[in-house]
Amino acid sequence: MTVNVEKMTAEIDLMESAVYIVKDGRLTKVTAKQHGQDLIIWKNGQVLDIDRSERVRIEGQDVI
């Protein structure tokens, strides 16, 4: 990802799996996880938080 602050533009790699959030002129990249889900919390039309949870598959582990 390349950011040009003067022009307020960004160049991203379309071959990479990710979600990009723009808030107040700043770019945040949310990267992919192996398993789980991301929940985006909105307030007044802007992203407030991202709630990340992880899923663990049971495969006979003694401890998780």
Tab-separated table of N, CA and C in Angstrom:
chain	number	residue	atom	x	y	z
A	1	MET	N	0.849	-1.163	0.000
A	1	MET	CA	0.000	0.000	0.000
A	1	MET	C	0.901	1.235	0.000
A	2	THR	N	0.629	2.136	-0.899
A	2	THR	CA	1.363	3.384	-1.001
A	2	THR	C	0.399	4.531	-0.754
A	3	VAL	N	0.782	5.469	0.121
A	3	VAL	CA	-0.082	6.600	0.455
A	3	VAL	C	0.624	7.897	0.074
A	4	ASN	N	-0.098	8.784	-0.614
A	4	ASN	CA	0.403	10.114	-0.948
A	4	ASN	C	-0.397	11.105	-0.098
A	5	VAL	N	0.203	11.615	0.949
A	5	VAL	CA	-0.486	12.481	1.905
A	5	VAL	C	-0.885	13.815	1.267
A	6	GLU	N	-0.046	14.361	0.393
A	6	GLU	CA	-0.343	15.652	-0.241
A	6	GLU	C	-1.603	15.580	-1.104
A	7	LYS	N	-1.719	14.519	-1.896
A	7	LYS	CA	-2.872	14.353	-2.784
A	7	LYS	C	-4.038	13.634	-2.112
A	8	MET	N	-3.813	13.102	-0.898
A	8	MET	CA	-4.833	12.331	-0.176
A	8	MET	C	-5.316	11.137	-1.010
A	9	THR	N	-4.348	10.400	-1.602
A	9	THR	CA	-4.659	9.220	-2.392
A	9	THR	C	-3.872	8.030	-1.850
A	10	ALA	N	-4.351	6.837	-2.179
A	10	ALA	CA	-3.651	5.618	-1.784
A	10	ALA	C	-3.709	4.627	-2.937
A	11	GLU	N	-2.649	3.854	-3.076
A	11	GLU	CA	-2.594	2.795	-4.077
A	11	GLU	C	-2.512	1.473	-3.329
A	12	ILE	N	-3.421	0.547	-3.639
A	12	ILE	CA	-3.456	-0.727	-2.930
A	12	ILE	C	-3.225	-1.878	-3.899
A	13	ASP	N	-2.765	-2.992	-3.368
A	13	ASP	CA	-2.516	-4.201	-4.154
A	13	ASP	C	-3.817	-4.994	-4.236
A	14	LEU	N	-4.393	-5.100	-5.424
A	14	LEU	CA	-5.661	-5.801	-5.603
A	14	LEU	C	-5.520	-7.318	-5.530
A	15	MET	N	-4.298	-7.828	-5.459
A	15	MET	CA	-4.080	-9.267	-5.332
A	15	MET	C	-4.046	-9.702	-3.865
A	16	GLU	N	-4.093	-8.755	-2.935
A	16	GLU	CA	-4.020	-9.054	-1.514
A	16	GLU	C	-5.423	-9.008	-0.901
A	17	SER	N	-5.758	-10.022	-0.101
A	17	SER	CA	-7.058	-10.043	0.579
A	17	SER	C	-6.993	-9.181	1.828
A	18	ALA	N	-7.807	-8.141	1.856
A	18	ALA	CA	-7.855	-7.237	2.999
A	18	ALA	C	-9.084	-6.354	2.873
A	19	VAL	N	-9.417	-5.695	3.964
A	19	VAL	CA	-10.477	-4.691	3.985
A	19	VAL	C	-9.808	-3.372	4.352
A	20	TYR	N	-10.179	-2.306	3.666
A	20	TYR	CA	-9.611	-0.996	3.951
A	20	TYR	C	-10.710	-0.079	4.467
A	21	ILE	N	-10.420	0.629	5.545
A	21	ILE	CA	-11.364	1.569	6.135
A	21	ILE	C	-10.745	2.957	6.097
A	22	VAL	N	-11.498	3.913	5.592
A	22	VAL	CA	-11.050	5.307	5.572
A	22	VAL	C	-11.874	6.058	6.606
A	23	LYS	N	-11.180	6.661	7.573
A	23	LYS	CA	-11.850	7.432	8.615
A	23	LYS	C	-11.044	8.694	8.868
A	24	ASP	N	-11.695	9.838	8.733
A	24	ASP	CA	-11.050	11.130	8.960
A	24	ASP	C	-9.781	11.298	8.121
A	25	GLY	N	-9.826	10.821	6.880
A	25	GLY	CA	-8.694	10.982	5.979
A	25	GLY	C	-7.546	10.014	6.209
A	26	ARG	N	-7.731	9.063	7.117
A	26	ARG	CA	-6.675	8.078	7.399
A	26	ARG	C	-7.137	6.706	6.963
A	27	LEU	N	-6.218	5.935	6.391
A	27	LEU	CA	-6.513	4.609	5.873
A	27	LEU	C	-6.046	3.553	6.867
A	28	THR	N	-6.946	2.624	7.194
A	28	THR	CA	-6.608	1.498	8.067
A	28	THR	C	-6.841	0.207	7.296
A	29	LYS	N	-5.823	-0.648	7.271
A	29	LYS	CA	-5.911	-1.934	6.587
A	29	LYS	C	-6.264	-3.006	7.614
A	30	VAL	N	-7.327	-3.757	7.360
A	30	VAL	CA	-7.729	-4.874	8.216
A	30	VAL	C	-7.325	-6.142	7.477
A	31	THR	N	-6.328	-6.837	8.015
A	31	THR	CA	-5.788	-8.012	7.331
A	31	THR	C	-6.635	-9.250	7.595
A	32	ALA	N	-6.519	-10.198	6.695
A	32	ALA	CA	-7.257	-11.451	6.797
A	32	ALA	C	-6.721	-12.303	7.947
A	33	LYS	N	-7.624	-13.073	8.538
A	33	LYS	CA	-7.259	-14.014	9.597
A	33	LYS	C	-7.392	-15.430	9.049
A	34	GLN	N	-6.776	-16.378	9.727
A	34	GLN	CA	-6.885	-17.777	9.297
A	34	GLN	C	-8.337	-18.261	9.415
A	35	HIS	N	-8.952	-18.037	10.581
A	35	HIS	CA	-10.351	-18.412	10.833
A	35	HIS	C	-10.963	-17.358	11.739
A	36	GLY	N	-12.247	-17.169	11.659
A	36	GLY	CA	-12.927	-16.245	12.552
A	36	GLY	C	-13.767	-15.249	11.791
A	37	GLN	N	-14.123	-14.177	12.486
A	37	GLN	CA	-14.935	-13.152	11.843
A	37	GLN	C	-14.579	-11.783	12.394
A	38	ASP	N	-14.836	-10.776	11.591
A	38	ASP	CA	-14.648	-9.386	11.987
A	38	ASP	C	-16.007	-8.702	11.904
A	39	LEU	N	-16.385	-8.026	12.967
A	39	LEU	CA	-17.640	-7.300	13.027
A	39	LEU	C	-17.316	-5.813	13.075
A	40	ILE	N	-17.821	-5.051	12.106
A	40	ILE	CA	-17.566	-3.615	12.063
A	40	ILE	C	-18.693	-2.904	12.805
A	41	ILE	N	-18.330	-2.075	13.783
A	41	ILE	CA	-19.289	-1.312	14.576
A	41	ILE	C	-19.336	0.113	14.031
A	42	TRP	N	-20.516	0.562	13.648
A	42	TRP	CA	-20.713	1.896	13.090
A	42	TRP	C	-21.380	2.801	14.113
A	43	LYS	N	-21.037	4.091	14.091
A	43	LYS	CA	-21.713	5.090	14.914
A	43	LYS	C	-21.752	6.393	14.121
A	44	ASN	N	-22.934	6.917	13.923
A	44	ASN	CA	-23.130	8.171	13.180
A	44	ASN	C	-22.467	8.142	11.798
A	45	GLY	N	-22.543	6.999	11.118
A	45	GLY	CA	-22.021	6.891	9.764
A	45	GLY	C	-20.525	6.693	9.658
A	46	GLN	N	-19.836	6.503	10.786
A	46	GLN	CA	-18.393	6.257	10.760
A	46	GLN	C	-18.078	4.967	11.509
A	47	VAL	N	-16.989	4.316	11.087
A	47	VAL	CA	-16.548	3.105	11.778
A	47	VAL	C	-16.016	3.503	13.146
A	48	LEU	N	-16.551	2.869	14.185
A	48	LEU	CA	-16.125	3.142	15.554
A	48	LEU	C	-15.124	2.087	16.029
A	49	ASP	N	-15.460	0.814	15.836
A	49	ASP	CA	-14.631	-0.302	16.307
A	49	ASP	C	-14.714	-1.462	15.330
A	50	ILE	N	-13.759	-2.371	15.474
A	50	ILE	CA	-13.820	-3.676	14.819
A	50	ILE	C	-13.680	-4.716	15.915
A	51	ASP	N	-14.667	-5.592	16.004
A	51	ASP	CA	-14.665	-6.662	16.997
A	51	ASP	C	-14.197	-7.933	16.296
A	52	ARG	N	-13.002	-8.424	16.656
A	52	ARG	CA	-12.433	-9.607	16.011
A	52	ARG	C	-12.610	-10.824	16.912
A	53	SER	N	-13.127	-11.894	16.334
A	53	SER	CA	-13.228	-13.142	17.078
A	53	SER	C	-12.512	-14.229	16.288
A	54	GLU	N	-12.076	-15.241	16.992
A	54	GLU	CA	-11.316	-16.324	16.365
A	54	GLU	C	-12.039	-17.636	16.587
A	55	ARG	N	-12.122	-18.425	15.549
A	55	ARG	CA	-12.738	-19.735	15.622
A	55	ARG	C	-11.627	-20.774	15.726
A	56	VAL	N	-11.791	-21.727	16.624
A	56	VAL	CA	-10.820	-22.809	16.789
A	56	VAL	C	-11.542	-24.125	16.538
A	57	ARG	N	-11.069	-24.879	15.560
A	57	ARG	CA	-11.682	-26.156	15.229
A	57	ARG	C	-11.189	-27.225	16.200
A	58	ILE	N	-12.114	-28.028	16.701
A	58	ILE	CA	-11.785	-29.119	17.623
A	58	ILE	C	-11.292	-30.305	16.798
A	59	GLU	N	-10.050	-30.696	17.053
A	59	GLU	CA	-9.441	-31.816	16.333
A	59	GLU	C	-8.715	-32.744	17.296
A	60	GLY	N	-9.283	-32.925	18.488
A	60	GLY	CA	-8.700	-33.842	19.451
A	60	GLY	C	-7.586	-33.240	20.298
A	61	GLN	N	-7.488	-31.895	20.350
A	61	GLN	CA	-6.463	-31.252	21.159
A	61	GLN	C	-6.732	-31.527	22.635
A	62	ASP	N	-5.672	-31.617	23.436
A	62	ASP	CA	-5.815	-31.741	24.878
A	62	ASP	C	-6.208	-30.405	25.515
A	63	VAL	N	-5.655	-29.318	24.976
A	63	VAL	CA	-5.903	-27.994	25.522
A	63	VAL	C	-6.081	-27.001	24.369
A	64	ILE	N	-6.974	-26.064	24.570
A	64	ILE	CA	-7.128	-24.975	23.582
A	64	ILE	C	-6.800	-23.683	24.281
